[in-house]
XYZ file of C-alpha atoms in Angstrom:
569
model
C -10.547 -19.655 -54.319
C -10.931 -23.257 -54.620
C -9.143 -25.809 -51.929
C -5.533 -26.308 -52.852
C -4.891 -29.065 -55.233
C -3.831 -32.167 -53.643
C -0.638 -32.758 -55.823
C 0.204 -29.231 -54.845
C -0.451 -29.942 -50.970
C 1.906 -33.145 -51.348
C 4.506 -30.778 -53.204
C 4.620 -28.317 -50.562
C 5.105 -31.023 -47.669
C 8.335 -32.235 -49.293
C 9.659 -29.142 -49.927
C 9.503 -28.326 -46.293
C 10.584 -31.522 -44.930
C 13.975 -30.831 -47.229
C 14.423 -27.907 -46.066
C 13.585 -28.514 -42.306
C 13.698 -32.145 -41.997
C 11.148 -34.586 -41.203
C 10.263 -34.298 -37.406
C 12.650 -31.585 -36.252
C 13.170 -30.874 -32.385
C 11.878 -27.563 -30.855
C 15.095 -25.757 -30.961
C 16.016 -27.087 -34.203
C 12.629 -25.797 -35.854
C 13.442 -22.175 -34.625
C 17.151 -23.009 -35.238
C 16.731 -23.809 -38.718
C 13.156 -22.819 -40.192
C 12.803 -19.055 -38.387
C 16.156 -17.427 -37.713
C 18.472 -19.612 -41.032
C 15.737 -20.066 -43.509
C 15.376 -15.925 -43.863
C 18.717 -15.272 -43.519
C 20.023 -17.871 -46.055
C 18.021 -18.714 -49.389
C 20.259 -22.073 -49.487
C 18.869 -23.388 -46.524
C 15.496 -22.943 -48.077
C 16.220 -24.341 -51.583
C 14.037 -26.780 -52.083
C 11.071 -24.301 -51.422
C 12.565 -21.791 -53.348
C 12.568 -23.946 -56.559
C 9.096 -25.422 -56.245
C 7.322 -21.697 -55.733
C 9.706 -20.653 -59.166
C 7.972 -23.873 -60.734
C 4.879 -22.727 -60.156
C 2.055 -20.464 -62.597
C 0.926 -17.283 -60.111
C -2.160 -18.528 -59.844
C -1.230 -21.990 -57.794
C 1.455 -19.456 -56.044
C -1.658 -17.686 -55.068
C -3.767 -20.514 -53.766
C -0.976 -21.640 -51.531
C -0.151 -18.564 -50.134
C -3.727 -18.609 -48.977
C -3.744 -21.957 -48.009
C -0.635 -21.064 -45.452
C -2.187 -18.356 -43.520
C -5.954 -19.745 -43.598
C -4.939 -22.478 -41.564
C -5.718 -22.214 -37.874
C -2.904 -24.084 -37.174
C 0.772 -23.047 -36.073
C 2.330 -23.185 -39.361
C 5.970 -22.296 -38.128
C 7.453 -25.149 -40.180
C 6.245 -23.459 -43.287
C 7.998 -19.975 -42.857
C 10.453 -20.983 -45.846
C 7.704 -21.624 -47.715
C 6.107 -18.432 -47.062
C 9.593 -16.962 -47.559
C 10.204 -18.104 -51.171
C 6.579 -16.700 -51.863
C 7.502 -12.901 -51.085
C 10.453 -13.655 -53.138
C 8.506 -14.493 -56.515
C 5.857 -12.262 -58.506
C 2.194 -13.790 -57.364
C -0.116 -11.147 -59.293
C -2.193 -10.820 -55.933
C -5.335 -8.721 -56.310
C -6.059 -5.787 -54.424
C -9.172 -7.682 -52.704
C -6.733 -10.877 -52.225
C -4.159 -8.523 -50.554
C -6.840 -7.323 -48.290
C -7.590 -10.390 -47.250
C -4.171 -11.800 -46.604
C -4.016 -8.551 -44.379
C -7.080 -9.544 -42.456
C -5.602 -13.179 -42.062
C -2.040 -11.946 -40.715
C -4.038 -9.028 -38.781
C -7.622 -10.054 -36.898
C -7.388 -6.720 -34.965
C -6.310 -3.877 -36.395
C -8.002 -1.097 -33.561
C -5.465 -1.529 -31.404
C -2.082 -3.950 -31.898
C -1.748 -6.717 -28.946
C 1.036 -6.971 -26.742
C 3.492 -9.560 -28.244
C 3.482 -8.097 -31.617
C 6.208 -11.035 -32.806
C 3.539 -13.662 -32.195
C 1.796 -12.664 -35.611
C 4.301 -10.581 -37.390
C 5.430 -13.684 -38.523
C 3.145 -13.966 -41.462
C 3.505 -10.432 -42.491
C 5.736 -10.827 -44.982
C 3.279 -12.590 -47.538
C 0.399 -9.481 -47.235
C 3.554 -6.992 -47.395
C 4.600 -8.507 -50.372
C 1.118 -8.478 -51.879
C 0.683 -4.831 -51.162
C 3.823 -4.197 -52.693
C 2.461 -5.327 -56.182
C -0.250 -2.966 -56.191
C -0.752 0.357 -57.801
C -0.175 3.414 -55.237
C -3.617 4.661 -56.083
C -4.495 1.330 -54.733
C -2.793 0.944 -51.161
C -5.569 4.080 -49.445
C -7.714 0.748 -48.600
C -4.969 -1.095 -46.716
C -4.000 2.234 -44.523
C -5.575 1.227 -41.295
C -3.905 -2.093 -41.345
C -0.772 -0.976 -42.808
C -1.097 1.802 -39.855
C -1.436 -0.956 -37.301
C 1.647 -2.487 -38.171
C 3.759 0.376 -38.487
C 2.886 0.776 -34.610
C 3.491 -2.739 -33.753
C 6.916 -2.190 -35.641
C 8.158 0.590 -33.408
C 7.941 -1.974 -30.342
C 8.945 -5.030 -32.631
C 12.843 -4.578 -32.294
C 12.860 -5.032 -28.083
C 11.283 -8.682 -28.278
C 13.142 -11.383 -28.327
C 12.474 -12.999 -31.402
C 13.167 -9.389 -33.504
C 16.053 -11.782 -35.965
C 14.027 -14.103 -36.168
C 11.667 -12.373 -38.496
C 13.974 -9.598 -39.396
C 13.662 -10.662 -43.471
C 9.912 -9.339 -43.816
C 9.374 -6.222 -41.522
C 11.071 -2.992 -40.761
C 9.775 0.460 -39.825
C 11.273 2.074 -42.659
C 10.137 -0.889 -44.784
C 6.392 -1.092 -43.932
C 6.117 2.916 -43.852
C 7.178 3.347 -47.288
C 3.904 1.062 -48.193
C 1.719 4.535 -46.384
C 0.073 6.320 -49.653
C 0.023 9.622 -47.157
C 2.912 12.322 -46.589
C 1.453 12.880 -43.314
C 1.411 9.166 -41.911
C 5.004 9.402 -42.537
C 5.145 13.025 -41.121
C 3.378 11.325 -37.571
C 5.622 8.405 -38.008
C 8.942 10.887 -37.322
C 7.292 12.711 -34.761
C 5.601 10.172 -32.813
C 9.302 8.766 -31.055
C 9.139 12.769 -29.686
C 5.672 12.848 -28.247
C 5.554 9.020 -26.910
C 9.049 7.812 -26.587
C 9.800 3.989 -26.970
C 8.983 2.573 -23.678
C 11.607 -0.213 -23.437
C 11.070 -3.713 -23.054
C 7.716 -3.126 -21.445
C 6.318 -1.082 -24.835
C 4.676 2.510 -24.515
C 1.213 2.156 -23.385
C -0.276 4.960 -24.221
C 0.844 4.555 -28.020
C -1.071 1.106 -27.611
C -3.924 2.693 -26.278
C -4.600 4.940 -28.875
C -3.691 2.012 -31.946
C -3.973 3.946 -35.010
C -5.950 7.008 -33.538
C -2.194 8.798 -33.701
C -2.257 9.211 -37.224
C -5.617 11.468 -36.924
C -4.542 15.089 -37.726
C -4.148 17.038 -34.645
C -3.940 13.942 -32.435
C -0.325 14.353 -31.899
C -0.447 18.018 -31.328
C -3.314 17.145 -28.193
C -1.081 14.526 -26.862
C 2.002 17.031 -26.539
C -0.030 19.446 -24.686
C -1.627 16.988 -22.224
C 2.261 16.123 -21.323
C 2.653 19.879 -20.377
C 0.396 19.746 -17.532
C 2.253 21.056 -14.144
C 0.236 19.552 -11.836
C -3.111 17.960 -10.098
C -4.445 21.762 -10.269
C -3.664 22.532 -13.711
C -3.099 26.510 -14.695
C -6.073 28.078 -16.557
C -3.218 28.344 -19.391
C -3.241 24.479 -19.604
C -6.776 24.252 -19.521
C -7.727 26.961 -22.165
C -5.727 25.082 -24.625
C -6.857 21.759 -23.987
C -10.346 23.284 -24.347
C -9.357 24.780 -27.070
C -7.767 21.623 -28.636
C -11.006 19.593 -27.691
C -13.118 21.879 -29.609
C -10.894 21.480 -32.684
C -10.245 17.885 -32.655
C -13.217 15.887 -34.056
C -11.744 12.329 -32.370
C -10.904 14.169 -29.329
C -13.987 12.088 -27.287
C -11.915 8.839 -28.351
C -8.091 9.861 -27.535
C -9.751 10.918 -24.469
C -11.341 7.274 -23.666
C -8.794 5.624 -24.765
C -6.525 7.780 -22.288
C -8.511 6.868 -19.567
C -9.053 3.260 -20.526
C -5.345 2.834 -20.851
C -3.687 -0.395 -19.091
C -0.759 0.518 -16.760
C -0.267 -2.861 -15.279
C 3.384 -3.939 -14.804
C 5.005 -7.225 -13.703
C 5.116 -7.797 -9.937
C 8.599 -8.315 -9.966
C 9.485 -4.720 -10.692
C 9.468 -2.690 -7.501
C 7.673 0.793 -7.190
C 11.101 2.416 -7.183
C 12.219 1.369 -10.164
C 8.875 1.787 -12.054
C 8.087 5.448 -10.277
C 11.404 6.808 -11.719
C 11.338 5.870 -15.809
C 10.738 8.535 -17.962
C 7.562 6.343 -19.644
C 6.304 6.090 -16.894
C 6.113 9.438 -16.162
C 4.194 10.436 -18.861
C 1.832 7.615 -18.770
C 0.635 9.402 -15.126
C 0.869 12.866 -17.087
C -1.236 11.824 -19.728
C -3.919 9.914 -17.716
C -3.979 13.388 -15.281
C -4.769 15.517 -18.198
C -7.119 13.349 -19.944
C -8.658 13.301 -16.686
C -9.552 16.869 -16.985
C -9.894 16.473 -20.526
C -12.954 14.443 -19.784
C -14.120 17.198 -17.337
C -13.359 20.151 -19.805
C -15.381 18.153 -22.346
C -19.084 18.415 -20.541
C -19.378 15.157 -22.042
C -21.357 12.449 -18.980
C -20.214 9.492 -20.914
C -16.125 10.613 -20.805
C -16.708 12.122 -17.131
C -18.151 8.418 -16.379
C -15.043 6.696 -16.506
C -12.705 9.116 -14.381
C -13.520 7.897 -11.713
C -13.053 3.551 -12.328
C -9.662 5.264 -13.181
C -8.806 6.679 -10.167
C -10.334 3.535 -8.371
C -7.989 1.286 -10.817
C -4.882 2.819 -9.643
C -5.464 1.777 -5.949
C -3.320 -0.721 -4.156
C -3.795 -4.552 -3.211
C -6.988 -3.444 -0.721
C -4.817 -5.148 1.889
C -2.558 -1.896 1.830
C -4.434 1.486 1.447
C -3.148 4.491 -0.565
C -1.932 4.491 -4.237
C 1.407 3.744 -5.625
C 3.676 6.848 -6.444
C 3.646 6.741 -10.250
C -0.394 6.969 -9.683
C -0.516 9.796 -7.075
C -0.618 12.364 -10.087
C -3.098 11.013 -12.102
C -5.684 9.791 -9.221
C -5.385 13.593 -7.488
C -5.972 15.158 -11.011
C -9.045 13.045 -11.501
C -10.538 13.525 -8.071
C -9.813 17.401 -7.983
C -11.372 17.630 -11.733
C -13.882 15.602 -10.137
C -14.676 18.045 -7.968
C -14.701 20.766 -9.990
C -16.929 19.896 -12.277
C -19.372 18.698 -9.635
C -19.072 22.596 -8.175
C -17.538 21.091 -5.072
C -16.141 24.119 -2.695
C -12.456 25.133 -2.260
C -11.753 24.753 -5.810
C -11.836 28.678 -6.920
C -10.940 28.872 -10.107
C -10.998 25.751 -11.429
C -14.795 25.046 -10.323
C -14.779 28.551 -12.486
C -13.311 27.424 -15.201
C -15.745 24.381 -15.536
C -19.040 26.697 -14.998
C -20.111 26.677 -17.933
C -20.599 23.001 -18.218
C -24.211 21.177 -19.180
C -26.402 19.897 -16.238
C -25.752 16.278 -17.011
C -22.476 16.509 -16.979
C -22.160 18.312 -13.002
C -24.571 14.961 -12.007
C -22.235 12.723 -13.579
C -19.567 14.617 -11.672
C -21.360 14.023 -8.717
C -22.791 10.471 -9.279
C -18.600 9.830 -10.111
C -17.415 11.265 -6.425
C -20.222 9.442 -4.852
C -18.779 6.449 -6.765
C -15.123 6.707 -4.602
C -16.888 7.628 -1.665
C -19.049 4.477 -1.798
C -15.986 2.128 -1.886
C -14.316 3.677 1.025
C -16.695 5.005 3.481
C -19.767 3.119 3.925
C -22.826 4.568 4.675
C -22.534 5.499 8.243
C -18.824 4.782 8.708
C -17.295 7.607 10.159
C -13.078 6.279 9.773
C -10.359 4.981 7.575
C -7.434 3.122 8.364
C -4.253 5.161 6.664
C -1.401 2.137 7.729
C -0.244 3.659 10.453
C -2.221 6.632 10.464
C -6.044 6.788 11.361
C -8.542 9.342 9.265
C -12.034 10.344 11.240
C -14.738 12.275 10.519
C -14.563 14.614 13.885
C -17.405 16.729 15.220
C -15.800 19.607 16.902
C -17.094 21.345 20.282
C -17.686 24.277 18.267
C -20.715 22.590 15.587
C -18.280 22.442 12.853
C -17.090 19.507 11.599
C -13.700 17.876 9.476
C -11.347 15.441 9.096
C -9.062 14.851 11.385
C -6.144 12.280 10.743
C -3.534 10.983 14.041
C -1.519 8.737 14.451
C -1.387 5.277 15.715
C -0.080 7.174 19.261
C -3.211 9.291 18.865
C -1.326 12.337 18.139
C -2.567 15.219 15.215
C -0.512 14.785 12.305
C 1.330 18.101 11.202
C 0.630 20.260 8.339
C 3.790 18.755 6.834
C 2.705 15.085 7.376
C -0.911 16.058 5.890
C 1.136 17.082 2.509
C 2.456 13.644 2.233
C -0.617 11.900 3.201
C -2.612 13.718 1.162
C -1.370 12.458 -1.764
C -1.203 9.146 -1.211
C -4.076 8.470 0.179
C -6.360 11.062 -1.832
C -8.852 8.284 -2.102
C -9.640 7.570 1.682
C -9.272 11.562 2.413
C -11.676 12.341 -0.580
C -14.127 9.673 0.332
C -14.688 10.925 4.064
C -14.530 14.827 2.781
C -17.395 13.884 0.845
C -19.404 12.519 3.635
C -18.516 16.108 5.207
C -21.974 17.327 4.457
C -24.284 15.352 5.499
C -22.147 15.414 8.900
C -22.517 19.014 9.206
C -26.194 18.828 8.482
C -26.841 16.377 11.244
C -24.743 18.559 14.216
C -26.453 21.308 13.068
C -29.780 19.518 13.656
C -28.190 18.493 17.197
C -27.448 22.227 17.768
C -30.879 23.030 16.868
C -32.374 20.544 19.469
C -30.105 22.037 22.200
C -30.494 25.376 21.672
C -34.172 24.386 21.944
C -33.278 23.104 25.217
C -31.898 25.922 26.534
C -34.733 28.411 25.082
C -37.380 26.117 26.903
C -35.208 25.442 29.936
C -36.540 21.605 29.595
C -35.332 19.382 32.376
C -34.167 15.783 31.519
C -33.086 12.604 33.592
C -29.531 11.803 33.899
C -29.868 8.401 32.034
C -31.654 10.880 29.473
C -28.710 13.022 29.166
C -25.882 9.951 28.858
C -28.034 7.953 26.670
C -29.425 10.642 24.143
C -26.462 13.596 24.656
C -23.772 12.586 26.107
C -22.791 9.032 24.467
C -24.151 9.748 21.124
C -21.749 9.794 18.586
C -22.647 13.228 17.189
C -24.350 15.246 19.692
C -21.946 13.965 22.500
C -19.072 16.572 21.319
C -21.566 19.842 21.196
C -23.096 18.494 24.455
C -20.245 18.038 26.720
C -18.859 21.845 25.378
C -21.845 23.062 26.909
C -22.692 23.865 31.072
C -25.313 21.894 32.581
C -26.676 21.680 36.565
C -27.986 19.001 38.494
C -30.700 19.676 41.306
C -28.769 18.043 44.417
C -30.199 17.439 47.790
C -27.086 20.014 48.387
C -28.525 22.276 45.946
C -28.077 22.953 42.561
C -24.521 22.012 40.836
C -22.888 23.391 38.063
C -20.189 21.955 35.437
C -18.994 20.584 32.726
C -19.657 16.999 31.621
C -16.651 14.969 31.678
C -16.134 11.253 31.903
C -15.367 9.530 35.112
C -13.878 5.834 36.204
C -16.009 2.830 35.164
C -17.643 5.370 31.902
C -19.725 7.447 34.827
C -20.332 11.042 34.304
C -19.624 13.747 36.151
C -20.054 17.331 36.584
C -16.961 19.134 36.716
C -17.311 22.975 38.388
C -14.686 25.847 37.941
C -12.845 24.855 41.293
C -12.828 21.349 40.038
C -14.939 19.537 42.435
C -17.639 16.827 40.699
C -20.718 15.230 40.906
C -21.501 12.280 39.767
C -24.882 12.555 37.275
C -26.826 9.417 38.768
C -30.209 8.332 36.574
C -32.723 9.381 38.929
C -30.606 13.405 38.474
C -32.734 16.377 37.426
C -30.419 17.907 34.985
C -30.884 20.806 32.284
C -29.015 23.103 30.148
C -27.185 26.529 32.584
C -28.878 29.583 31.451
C -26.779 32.267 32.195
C -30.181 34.610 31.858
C -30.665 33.323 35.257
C -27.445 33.248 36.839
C -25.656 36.163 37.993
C -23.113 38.518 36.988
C -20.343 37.167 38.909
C -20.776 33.595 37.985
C -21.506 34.017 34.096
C -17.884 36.502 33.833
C -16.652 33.107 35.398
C -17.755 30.333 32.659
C -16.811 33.495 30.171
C -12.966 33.260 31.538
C -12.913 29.447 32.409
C -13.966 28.849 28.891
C -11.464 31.544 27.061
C -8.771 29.984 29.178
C -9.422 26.692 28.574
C -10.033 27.399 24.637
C -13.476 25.676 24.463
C -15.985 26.604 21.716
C -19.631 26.360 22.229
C -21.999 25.074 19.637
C -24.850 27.513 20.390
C -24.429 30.898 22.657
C -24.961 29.928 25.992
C -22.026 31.503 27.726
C -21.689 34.803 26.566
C -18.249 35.559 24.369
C -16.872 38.942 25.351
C -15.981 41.525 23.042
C -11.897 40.557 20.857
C -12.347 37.225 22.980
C -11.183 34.080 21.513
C -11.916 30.523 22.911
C -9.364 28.884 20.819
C -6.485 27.424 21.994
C -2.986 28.904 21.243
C -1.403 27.729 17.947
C -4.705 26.208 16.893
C -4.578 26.238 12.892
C -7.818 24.606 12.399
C -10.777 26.527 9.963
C -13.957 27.641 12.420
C -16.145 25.685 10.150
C -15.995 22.664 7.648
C -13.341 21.176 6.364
């Protein structure tokens, strides 16, 4: 259309400064030209007679003209007022556009939907002079503001722009029964989230009013848990299979923004009911992604998880995100084929190749940002998490206190969930742990076969003090060749770092580095003295992490009330 007449540009101008005045202040310019000019015609006057006095065509062209500039043309809302008003004879291609001029993005509706739903009431008004058998190419953008309607009345400028847009007014412009069928059931599935919007519903933009969308929603809310039931997850499998935009609900899930103001404190955000569902939803779409064998979905569970940790000043994860961060590590897991999953690493079996090595390359992800390669401990606040190598060969972690003491099977619960993260990232490290003590239990059970004699600064420097093979060797007996003779005990640590001997009486010797020491073979020891390192050793409930003190028959060398699992953990 050709650049708007100059006579017609001048016209215009006077018109508003009539109705508005010349160079109105801030607060009379909303005063005046937002909240009275829709609200009462006879404030607007002089617009409203020059957009009668024109043909449709010039009404047209400056309609255009209004929403093509790139300027804030808030003065000119009368204007724009008097022009839904009055028959224009808009074109179905001309009411397109004015759509894409009023709405840039229709995929997913911005936060601060009253910043632009100002100029809606022009393209609404030009939709609303076309044929129904015309309006099936404006449904995505008509779609698109329907959703940023449902928000729309929380803001603070709602009555400001209340003369142009309603719910009920912009979804009886939707050519479909079922848009307006999703429309009444959407406030059930994802209630209105306040003055903070739902976020979910502007994850997902228009993908709501795909058929079946709604229905996959309602059963991702069901979920009970971090551990789903296979219930849960045959019908989300089953809805993923049926769902042809299932793969983008599911990004856009995952994707989702959950960022609130810092002014609202954890308690009061942990406890809404939006809230709550936002965590429900991201937990199931985690396994969603998971159920789907798809690498690309799988891919972003775990920035997800990582998203939802705290200020790295603090560790753990806020409340609301406990949920959805252990239902993406433990699906995780699963699909990975991770151990001590059962039947939900069964219920994932039958998923592509690709998608268990995205699985893993995911875990590896969270175990990257927490444990560093060789770092063996995480700071929980006050509590301290360690990857332990037990007397026995096995390995776990083990999490105390700031006082040093275990935590208890109670505290673990609590712990567990908040800092999933930090516990997940050293149990992954688990096995390459294990594989390393059980290379130092293969060296010293060498020893022992071979009865190989060693220095003392040999057996502080390469057994004793190392960080891995120190625990198995300091569960085991060693002698010393004396100029007494030869002594026998247990390695324990003297004053000043020394080491010592310790004997079954209790007596030491100090290992000096010039000491002939090697692993006690009880094949060359007598009866006595062997059925006396059996009974020190039960009493003092001391594993060994190869046999080198015989365990008697119904014998047990672990302490009373120990709960810990013989191997890994």
């Amino acid at each position: 259309m050709p650049p708007l007449p100059a006579a017609l540009r001048r016209a215009a101008a006077r018109a508003r400064r009539r109705d508005l005045g010349q160079h109105p202040r801030p607060d009379e310019e909303i005063r005046r030209g937002i909240v009275l000019a829709p609200a009462d015609p006879s404030e607007w006057s002089h617009s409203h007679r020059l957009v009668d006095s024109l043909e449709p065509r010039d009404r047209r062209r400056l309609g255009l003209a209004l929403l093509s500039s790139p300027h804030d043309t808030r003065g000119d809302i009368c204007m724009e007022a008097a022009l839904t008003r009055h028959p224009c004879g808009w074109s179905p291609e001309e009411a397109e556009k004015l759509l894409a001029l009023a709405l840039p993005e229709i995929d997913h509706m911005p936060y601060g939907f009253q910043q632009v739903c100002r100029c809606l009431g022009l393209p609404l008004a030009a939709v609303r002079e076309q044929e129904p058998s015309e309006r099936a190419r404006y449904r995505p953008r008509l779609r698109a503001i329907v959703l940023g309607a449902r928000d729309h009345p929380h803001s603070g400028r709602f009555a400001q722009c209340r003369w142009h847009l309603s719910v009920e007014e912009a979804a009886g412009l939707l050519d479909l029964p079922h848009d307006r069928e999703v429309l009444e059931r959407l406030p059930r599935v994802l209630p209105d989230g306040g003055a903070y919007g739902n976020r979910a519903s502007t994850a997902l933009g228009t993908l709501v009013f795909e058929p079946g969308v709604l229905d996959l929603l309602a059963v991702l809310l069901t979920i009970d848990g971090f551990r789903p039931a296979q219930s849960w997850l045959g019908q989300v499998r089953e809805r993923l299979e049926m769902l042809p935009v299932a793969p983008e609900v599911v990004r856009a899930l995952l994707r989702m923004d959950t960022s609130y103001p810092d002014h609202l404190t954890e308690s009061v955000l942990s406890k809404q009911a939006p809230v709550l569902d936002q965590a429900k939803l991201m937990a199931g779409a985690a396994w969603a992604a998971c159920l789907s064998g798809d690498p690309a979905l799988i891919e972003l569970v775990a920035p997800q998880a990582l998203a939802r940790s705290r200020d790295r000043r603090l560790p753990g994860v806020q409340e609301r995100d406990v949920l959805p961060v252990r239902a993406g590590v433990t699906a995780l897991s699963a699909a990975a084929g991770m151990p001590g999953l059962g039947r939900h690493r069964r219920a994932l079996s039958g998923l592509p190749p690709e998608a268990a090595t995205e699985a893993r390359a995911a875990l590896d992800s969270i175990a990257d940002r927490f444990v560093p390669e060789g770092a063996r401990e995480v700071s929980l606040y006050f509590h301290t998490a360690h990857l332990a190598v037990r007397p026995d060969g096995s390995v776990g972690v083990e999490v105390r206190t700031g006082r040093g003491q275990a935590v208890t099977p109670y505290g673990m619960r609590h712990l567990n969930g908040v800092y999933v993260l930090e516990l997940t990232a050293l149990r992954l490290r688990l096995p390459r742990l294990a594989a390393q003590a059980d290379r130092e239990c293969g060296a010293l059970a060498e020893l022992l076969a071979t009865d190989t004699a060693l220095t003392g600064e040999q057996l502080g420097i390469r057994w004793l003090d190392h960080d891995v093979a120190g625990p198995l060797a300091r569960a085991l007996v060693w002698e010393a060749d004396t100029a007494d003779g030869t002594f026998t005990g247990l390695p324990v640590r003297g004053l000043g770092g020394r080491w010592l001997l310790r004997d079954i009486r209790g007596r030491t010797h100090e290992v000096t580095a010039t000491d002939t020491v090697r692993l006690w073979n009880p094949v060359h020891a007598d009866r006595a003295g062997t059925r006396a390192w059996q009974t020190h050793l039960e009493l003092g409930g001391l594993g060994q992490p190869i046999r080198q003190v015989p365990v008697r028959r119904g014998a047990s060398r672990r302490p009373v009330g120990d709960s810990r699992p013989p191997r890994s953990s």
